[in-house]
Amino acid sequence: MSLVELSLMELNLAKDVESRIHAGNIEHEFWPLDEVDAVKARFPCCVVWTPLPIVSWLAPFIGHVGICKEDGTILDFSGSNLINVNDFSFGPVARYLQLDRQQCCFPPNLAGHKCKHRYVHAEFGTSMTWDNAIQSCSRHYENKSYNLFTCNCHSFVAHCLNRLGYEGSMSWNMVNVAALVLVKGKWVDGFSVLRSFMPFMVVLCLGVFMVGWPFIIGLFSFSLLLLGWFLLSTYVFKKLLDC
């Protein structure tokens, strides 16, 4: 190969790289993830869920969530200024959803955003890797006061997804994080299903036996009140109750 041909190849390669940078389509390579291992509590790049004591007995759609690093380590916000690492609060994982890193936005600069909210994303905070995003959010929430109704584990996971720009969105919140896990999440095993719903069924049966049908109405009303509060606090009073 002549020197002229070699120079032309280098020039074409440089132009190709430059055009990809301007187009914001920089390829981000990811190393392969290990398999999900529930026995060792390893859930790489997953959002994980487990039922809460008492609360889930009355409203089984409510639980505790966390998010995992690329090596499967679980992180969750479970108390004021407290991020648990590899010690999932309230019991082992019952449901999990592995997220696709290709759906995240890891921009090296403003022109490298894959999401549609490059300026909002840049102002909110970006990261170069999945683990970097999770660690940054953890440091942020280590200075937060925990509140079950306004600043909780779902808020933490939503903050992580917004920093990741997951699915090109910057609108992750308590409600759609809960819906994501409930709709798309996978059960770890049959015992996890039993552990999640058996207490609710026991409470329901005892309530009907001791109180009668009004207990079902009361339980249904309680669930509606909880759901209504989370919807209002997320979409109506967001600025007043921002975590």
mmCIF file of C-alpha atoms in Angstrom:
data_model
loop_
_atom_site.group_PDB
_atom_site.id
_atom_site.type_symbol
_atom_site.label_atom_id
_atom_site.label_comp_id
_atom_site.label_asym_id
_atom_site.label_seq_id
_atom_site.Cartn_x
_atom_site.Cartn_y
_atom_site.Cartn_z
ATOM 1 C CA MET A 1 0.000 0.000 0.000
ATOM 2 C CA SER A 2 1.410 3.350 -1.017
ATOM 3 C CA LEU A 3 1.867 6.301 1.288
ATOM 4 C CA VAL A 4 -0.807 8.262 -0.596
ATOM 5 C CA GLU A 5 -3.394 5.478 -0.165
ATOM 6 C CA LEU A 6 -2.567 5.187 3.516
ATOM 7 C CA SER A 7 -3.006 8.927 3.988
ATOM 8 C CA LEU A 8 -6.355 8.829 2.176
ATOM 9 C CA MET A 9 -7.552 5.982 4.452
ATOM 10 C CA GLU A 10 -6.584 7.935 7.588
ATOM 11 C CA LEU A 11 -8.323 11.030 6.243
ATOM 12 C CA ASN A 12 -11.533 9.114 5.502
ATOM 13 C CA LEU A 13 -11.445 7.522 8.954
ATOM 14 C CA ALA A 14 -11.020 10.930 10.598
ATOM 15 C CA LYS A 15 -13.938 12.337 8.603
ATOM 16 C CA ASP A 16 -16.113 9.378 9.591
ATOM 17 C CA VAL A 17 -15.342 9.852 13.288
ATOM 18 C CA GLU A 18 -15.951 13.592 13.035
ATOM 19 C CA SER A 19 -19.300 13.126 11.295
ATOM 20 C CA ARG A 20 -20.430 10.667 13.987
ATOM 21 C CA ILE A 21 -19.468 13.113 16.716
ATOM 22 C CA HIS A 22 -21.426 15.941 15.099
ATOM 23 C CA ALA A 23 -24.409 13.652 14.628
ATOM 24 C CA GLY A 24 -24.296 12.716 18.315
ATOM 25 C CA ASN A 25 -24.150 9.015 17.530
ATOM 26 C CA ILE A 26 -21.004 8.010 19.380
ATOM 27 C CA GLU A 27 -20.989 4.269 20.000
ATOM 28 C CA HIS A 28 -20.712 3.270 23.632
ATOM 29 C CA GLU A 29 -19.291 -0.187 24.206
ATOM 30 C CA PHE A 30 -20.515 -2.242 27.149
ATOM 31 C CA TRP A 31 -18.857 -5.281 28.665
ATOM 32 C CA PRO A 32 -21.117 -8.333 29.049
ATOM 33 C CA LEU A 33 -23.126 -8.644 32.232
ATOM 34 C CA ASP A 34 -23.160 -11.711 34.449
ATOM 35 C CA GLU A 35 -26.350 -13.715 34.696
ATOM 36 C CA VAL A 36 -28.912 -12.836 37.350
ATOM 37 C CA ASP A 37 -28.190 -14.922 40.439
ATOM 38 C CA ALA A 38 -30.960 -14.693 43.035
ATOM 39 C CA VAL A 39 -29.154 -17.062 45.427
ATOM 40 C CA LYS A 40 -26.165 -14.705 45.665
ATOM 41 C CA ALA A 41 -28.424 -11.627 45.419
ATOM 42 C CA ARG A 42 -26.757 -10.453 42.222
ATOM 43 C CA PHE A 43 -29.000 -8.586 39.764
ATOM 44 C CA PRO A 44 -26.814 -6.740 37.219
ATOM 45 C CA CYS A 45 -28.359 -3.464 35.984
ATOM 46 C CA CYS A 46 -31.733 -4.337 37.491
ATOM 47 C CA VAL A 47 -34.451 -2.511 39.359
ATOM 48 C CA VAL A 48 -35.450 -4.804 42.229
ATOM 49 C CA TRP A 49 -38.557 -4.976 44.449
ATOM 50 C CA THR A 50 -39.586 -6.617 47.698
ATOM 51 C CA PRO A 51 -42.776 -6.329 49.808
ATOM 52 C CA LEU A 52 -42.869 -4.048 52.841
ATOM 53 C CA PRO A 53 -43.924 -5.246 56.281
ATOM 54 C CA ILE A 54 -47.500 -4.197 57.238
ATOM 55 C CA VAL A 55 -47.906 -1.748 54.319
ATOM 56 C CA SER A 56 -47.784 -4.492 51.677
ATOM 57 C CA TRP A 57 -50.097 -6.626 53.841
ATOM 58 C CA LEU A 58 -52.771 -3.989 53.261
ATOM 59 C CA ALA A 59 -51.771 -2.832 49.762
ATOM 60 C CA PRO A 60 -49.710 -5.507 47.978
ATOM 61 C CA PHE A 61 -48.899 -3.236 45.032
ATOM 62 C CA ILE A 62 -46.701 -1.132 47.330
ATOM 63 C CA GLY A 63 -43.176 -2.320 48.106
ATOM 64 C CA HIS A 64 -39.552 -1.352 48.481
ATOM 65 C CA VAL A 65 -37.332 -0.846 45.421
ATOM 66 C CA GLY A 66 -33.629 -0.563 44.737
ATOM 67 C CA ILE A 67 -31.304 -0.389 41.760
ATOM 68 C CA CYS A 68 -28.235 -2.497 41.037
ATOM 69 C CA LYS A 69 -24.760 -1.847 39.716
ATOM 70 C CA GLU A 70 -23.284 -3.668 36.748
ATOM 71 C CA ASP A 71 -21.802 -6.341 39.013
ATOM 72 C CA GLY A 72 -25.244 -6.960 40.535
ATOM 73 C CA THR A 73 -24.710 -5.151 43.845
ATOM 74 C CA ILE A 74 -28.002 -3.765 45.191
ATOM 75 C CA LEU A 75 -28.268 -0.155 46.387
ATOM 76 C CA ASP A 76 -31.388 1.208 48.048
ATOM 77 C CA PHE A 77 -32.476 4.324 49.921
ATOM 78 C CA SER A 78 -34.036 3.110 53.155
ATOM 79 C CA GLY A 79 -33.563 5.896 55.689
ATOM 80 C CA SER A 80 -32.432 9.463 56.163
ATOM 81 C CA ASN A 81 -28.859 9.870 54.889
ATOM 82 C CA LEU A 82 -28.681 6.111 54.376
ATOM 83 C CA ILE A 83 -27.917 4.202 51.197
ATOM 84 C CA ASN A 84 -27.703 0.461 51.788
ATOM 85 C CA VAL A 85 -25.100 -1.347 49.701
ATOM 86 C CA ASN A 86 -25.488 -5.080 49.115
ATOM 87 C CA ASP A 87 -27.917 -5.356 52.022
ATOM 88 C CA PHE A 88 -31.405 -4.989 50.568
ATOM 89 C CA SER A 89 -33.790 -3.705 53.206
ATOM 90 C CA PHE A 90 -36.938 -5.645 54.162
ATOM 91 C CA GLY A 91 -35.871 -9.018 52.825
ATOM 92 C CA PRO A 92 -34.622 -10.699 49.668
ATOM 93 C CA VAL A 93 -35.609 -9.574 46.186
ATOM 94 C CA ALA A 94 -39.034 -10.800 45.065
ATOM 95 C CA ARG A 95 -39.239 -9.154 41.627
ATOM 96 C CA TYR A 96 -36.656 -7.717 39.284
ATOM 97 C CA LEU A 97 -36.413 -6.008 35.932
ATOM 98 C CA GLN A 98 -33.129 -5.917 34.048
ATOM 99 C CA LEU A 99 -32.684 -2.644 32.181
ATOM 100 C CA ASP A 100 -31.036 -2.236 28.788
ATOM 101 C CA ARG A 101 -27.923 -0.065 28.932
ATOM 102 C CA GLN A 102 -28.375 0.677 25.244
ATOM 103 C CA GLN A 103 -31.474 2.653 26.252
ATOM 104 C CA CYS A 104 -29.379 4.947 28.459
ATOM 105 C CA CYS A 105 -27.695 8.201 27.490
ATOM 106 C CA PHE A 106 -23.968 8.432 28.331
ATOM 107 C CA PRO A 107 -22.914 11.645 26.558
ATOM 108 C CA PRO A 108 -19.214 12.618 26.469
ATOM 109 C CA ASN A 109 -20.334 16.153 25.585
ATOM 110 C CA LEU A 110 -23.450 18.129 24.688
ATOM 111 C CA ALA A 111 -23.359 16.892 21.100
ATOM 112 C CA GLY A 112 -23.177 13.281 22.204
ATOM 113 C CA HIS A 113 -26.634 12.996 23.785
ATOM 114 C CA LYS A 114 -28.826 10.115 22.613
ATOM 115 C CA CYS A 115 -31.844 11.454 24.487
ATOM 116 C CA LYS A 116 -34.047 14.305 23.298
ATOM 117 C CA HIS A 117 -33.434 16.395 26.399
ATOM 118 C CA ARG A 118 -29.756 17.199 26.037
ATOM 119 C CA TYR A 119 -29.896 20.575 27.784
ATOM 120 C CA VAL A 120 -32.177 19.393 30.589
ATOM 121 C CA HIS A 121 -30.124 16.218 30.962
ATOM 122 C CA ALA A 122 -26.857 18.169 31.059
ATOM 123 C CA GLU A 123 -28.241 20.517 33.714
ATOM 124 C CA PHE A 124 -29.651 17.629 35.767
ATOM 125 C CA GLY A 125 -26.362 15.719 35.605
ATOM 126 C CA THR A 126 -24.959 13.088 33.262
ATOM 127 C CA SER A 127 -22.583 10.160 33.634
ATOM 128 C CA MET A 128 -20.209 8.235 31.393
ATOM 129 C CA THR A 129 -21.119 4.790 32.742
ATOM 130 C CA TRP A 130 -23.969 3.001 34.496
ATOM 131 C CA ASP A 131 -22.054 2.588 37.766
ATOM 132 C CA ASN A 132 -20.946 6.220 37.734
ATOM 133 C CA ALA A 133 -24.592 7.309 37.482
ATOM 134 C CA ILE A 134 -25.643 5.065 40.385
ATOM 135 C CA GLN A 135 -22.762 6.255 42.568
ATOM 136 C CA SER A 136 -23.508 9.923 41.838
ATOM 137 C CA CYS A 137 -27.163 9.463 42.785
ATOM 138 C CA SER A 138 -26.147 7.614 45.951
ATOM 139 C CA ARG A 139 -23.948 10.509 47.055
ATOM 140 C CA HIS A 140 -26.823 12.881 46.358
ATOM 141 C CA TYR A 141 -29.311 10.873 48.427
ATOM 142 C CA GLU A 142 -26.904 10.431 51.314
ATOM 143 C CA ASN A 143 -27.861 14.011 52.182
ATOM 144 C CA LYS A 144 -31.623 13.445 51.929
ATOM 145 C CA SER A 145 -34.174 12.952 54.696
ATOM 146 C CA TYR A 146 -36.294 9.863 54.128
ATOM 147 C CA ASN A 147 -40.065 10.185 53.983
ATOM 148 C CA LEU A 148 -42.348 7.303 53.029
ATOM 149 C CA PHE A 149 -44.736 9.550 51.111
ATOM 150 C CA THR A 150 -42.548 12.147 49.390
ATOM 151 C CA CYS A 151 -38.866 11.164 49.426
ATOM 152 C CA ASN A 152 -38.433 7.415 49.403
ATOM 153 C CA CYS A 153 -36.812 4.468 47.663
ATOM 154 C CA HIS A 154 -38.866 5.049 44.496
ATOM 155 C CA SER A 155 -37.624 8.641 44.360
ATOM 156 C CA PHE A 156 -34.050 7.370 44.531
ATOM 157 C CA VAL A 157 -34.523 4.915 41.660
ATOM 158 C CA ALA A 158 -36.325 7.580 39.619
ATOM 159 C CA HIS A 159 -33.392 9.950 40.188
ATOM 160 C CA CYS A 160 -31.011 7.271 38.919
ATOM 161 C CA LEU A 161 -33.095 6.656 35.787
ATOM 162 C CA ASN A 162 -33.244 10.385 35.066
ATOM 163 C CA ARG A 163 -29.476 10.668 35.370
ATOM 164 C CA LEU A 164 -29.160 7.695 33.030
ATOM 165 C CA GLY A 165 -31.679 9.255 30.631
ATOM 166 C CA TYR A 166 -33.263 5.818 30.452
ATOM 167 C CA GLU A 167 -35.451 5.342 27.360
ATOM 168 C CA GLY A 168 -34.689 8.951 26.454
ATOM 169 C CA SER A 169 -36.851 10.221 29.328
ATOM 170 C CA MET A 170 -36.187 12.768 32.058
ATOM 171 C CA SER A 171 -39.623 12.304 33.626
ATOM 172 C CA TRP A 172 -39.103 9.274 35.860
ATOM 173 C CA ASN A 173 -40.883 9.548 39.209
ATOM 174 C CA MET A 174 -42.338 7.444 42.036
ATOM 175 C CA VAL A 175 -45.432 6.451 40.081
ATOM 176 C CA ASN A 176 -43.925 5.343 36.774
ATOM 177 C CA VAL A 177 -41.046 3.546 38.519
ATOM 178 C CA ALA A 178 -43.602 1.530 40.517
ATOM 179 C CA ALA A 179 -45.614 0.867 37.361
ATOM 180 C CA LEU A 180 -42.484 -0.210 35.478
ATOM 181 C CA VAL A 181 -41.664 -2.909 38.027
ATOM 182 C CA LEU A 182 -45.260 -4.044 38.535
ATOM 183 C CA VAL A 183 -45.977 -4.363 34.807
ATOM 184 C CA LYS A 184 -42.648 -5.636 33.464
ATOM 185 C CA GLY A 185 -40.930 -7.123 36.509
ATOM 186 C CA LYS A 186 -40.181 -10.850 36.749
ATOM 187 C CA TRP A 187 -40.755 -12.944 39.852
ATOM 188 C CA VAL A 188 -37.646 -14.549 41.292
ATOM 189 C CA ASP A 189 -39.521 -17.775 42.072
ATOM 190 C CA GLY A 190 -42.850 -19.152 43.275
ATOM 191 C CA PHE A 191 -41.986 -18.554 46.922
ATOM 192 C CA SER A 192 -41.530 -14.843 46.162
ATOM 193 C CA VAL A 193 -45.097 -14.691 44.853
ATOM 194 C CA LEU A 194 -46.331 -16.443 47.994
ATOM 195 C CA ARG A 195 -44.308 -14.160 50.265
ATOM 196 C CA SER A 196 -45.716 -11.097 48.532
ATOM 197 C CA PHE A 197 -49.415 -12.008 48.547
ATOM 198 C CA MET A 198 -49.956 -14.484 51.382
ATOM 199 C CA PRO A 199 -49.957 -11.850 54.189
ATOM 200 C CA PHE A 200 -52.497 -9.768 52.248
ATOM 201 C CA MET A 201 -54.742 -12.790 51.740
ATOM 202 C CA VAL A 202 -54.513 -13.691 55.448
ATOM 203 C CA VAL A 203 -55.403 -10.121 56.487
ATOM 204 C CA LEU A 204 -58.240 -10.072 53.973
ATOM 205 C CA CYS A 205 -59.713 -13.365 55.176
ATOM 206 C CA LEU A 206 -59.402 -12.442 58.851
ATOM 207 C CA GLY A 207 -60.931 -9.027 58.196
ATOM 208 C CA VAL A 208 -63.926 -10.496 56.373
ATOM 209 C CA PHE A 209 -64.363 -13.170 59.040
ATOM 210 C CA MET A 210 -64.240 -10.707 61.949
ATOM 211 C CA VAL A 211 -65.767 -7.562 60.451
ATOM 212 C CA GLY A 212 -67.563 -8.669 57.340
ATOM 213 C CA TRP A 213 -67.818 -7.081 53.914
ATOM 214 C CA PRO A 214 -67.291 -3.531 55.236
ATOM 215 C CA PHE A 215 -63.675 -4.546 55.828
ATOM 216 C CA ILE A 216 -63.182 -5.036 52.072
ATOM 217 C CA ILE A 217 -64.649 -1.588 51.435
ATOM 218 C CA GLY A 218 -62.316 -0.078 54.030
ATOM 219 C CA LEU A 219 -59.290 -1.887 52.616
ATOM 220 C CA PHE A 220 -60.188 -0.813 49.089
ATOM 221 C CA SER A 221 -60.634 2.789 50.282
ATOM 222 C CA PHE A 222 -57.229 2.672 51.985
ATOM 223 C CA SER A 223 -55.589 1.527 48.747
ATOM 224 C CA LEU A 224 -57.360 4.255 46.767
ATOM 225 C CA LEU A 225 -56.230 6.901 49.258
ATOM 226 C CA LEU A 226 -52.625 5.758 49.012
ATOM 227 C CA LEU A 227 -52.741 5.666 45.232
ATOM 228 C CA GLY A 228 -54.426 9.071 45.104
ATOM 229 C CA TRP A 229 -51.817 10.590 47.398
ATOM 230 C CA PHE A 230 -48.908 9.329 45.301
ATOM 231 C CA LEU A 231 -50.555 10.589 42.111
ATOM 232 C CA LEU A 232 -51.257 14.022 43.606
ATOM 233 C CA SER A 233 -47.824 14.385 45.214
ATOM 234 C CA THR A 234 -46.113 13.344 41.983
ATOM 235 C CA TYR A 235 -48.080 15.270 39.381
ATOM 236 C CA VAL A 236 -49.935 18.075 41.197
ATOM 237 C CA PHE A 237 -47.867 19.088 44.224
ATOM 238 C CA LYS A 238 -44.492 18.140 42.713
ATOM 239 C CA LYS A 239 -42.822 21.504 43.357
ATOM 240 C CA LEU A 240 -44.126 21.740 46.922
ATOM 241 C CA LEU A 241 -43.128 18.191 47.822
ATOM 242 C CA ASP A 242 -40.022 17.812 45.658
ATOM 243 C CA CYS A 243 -37.546 15.353 47.142
#
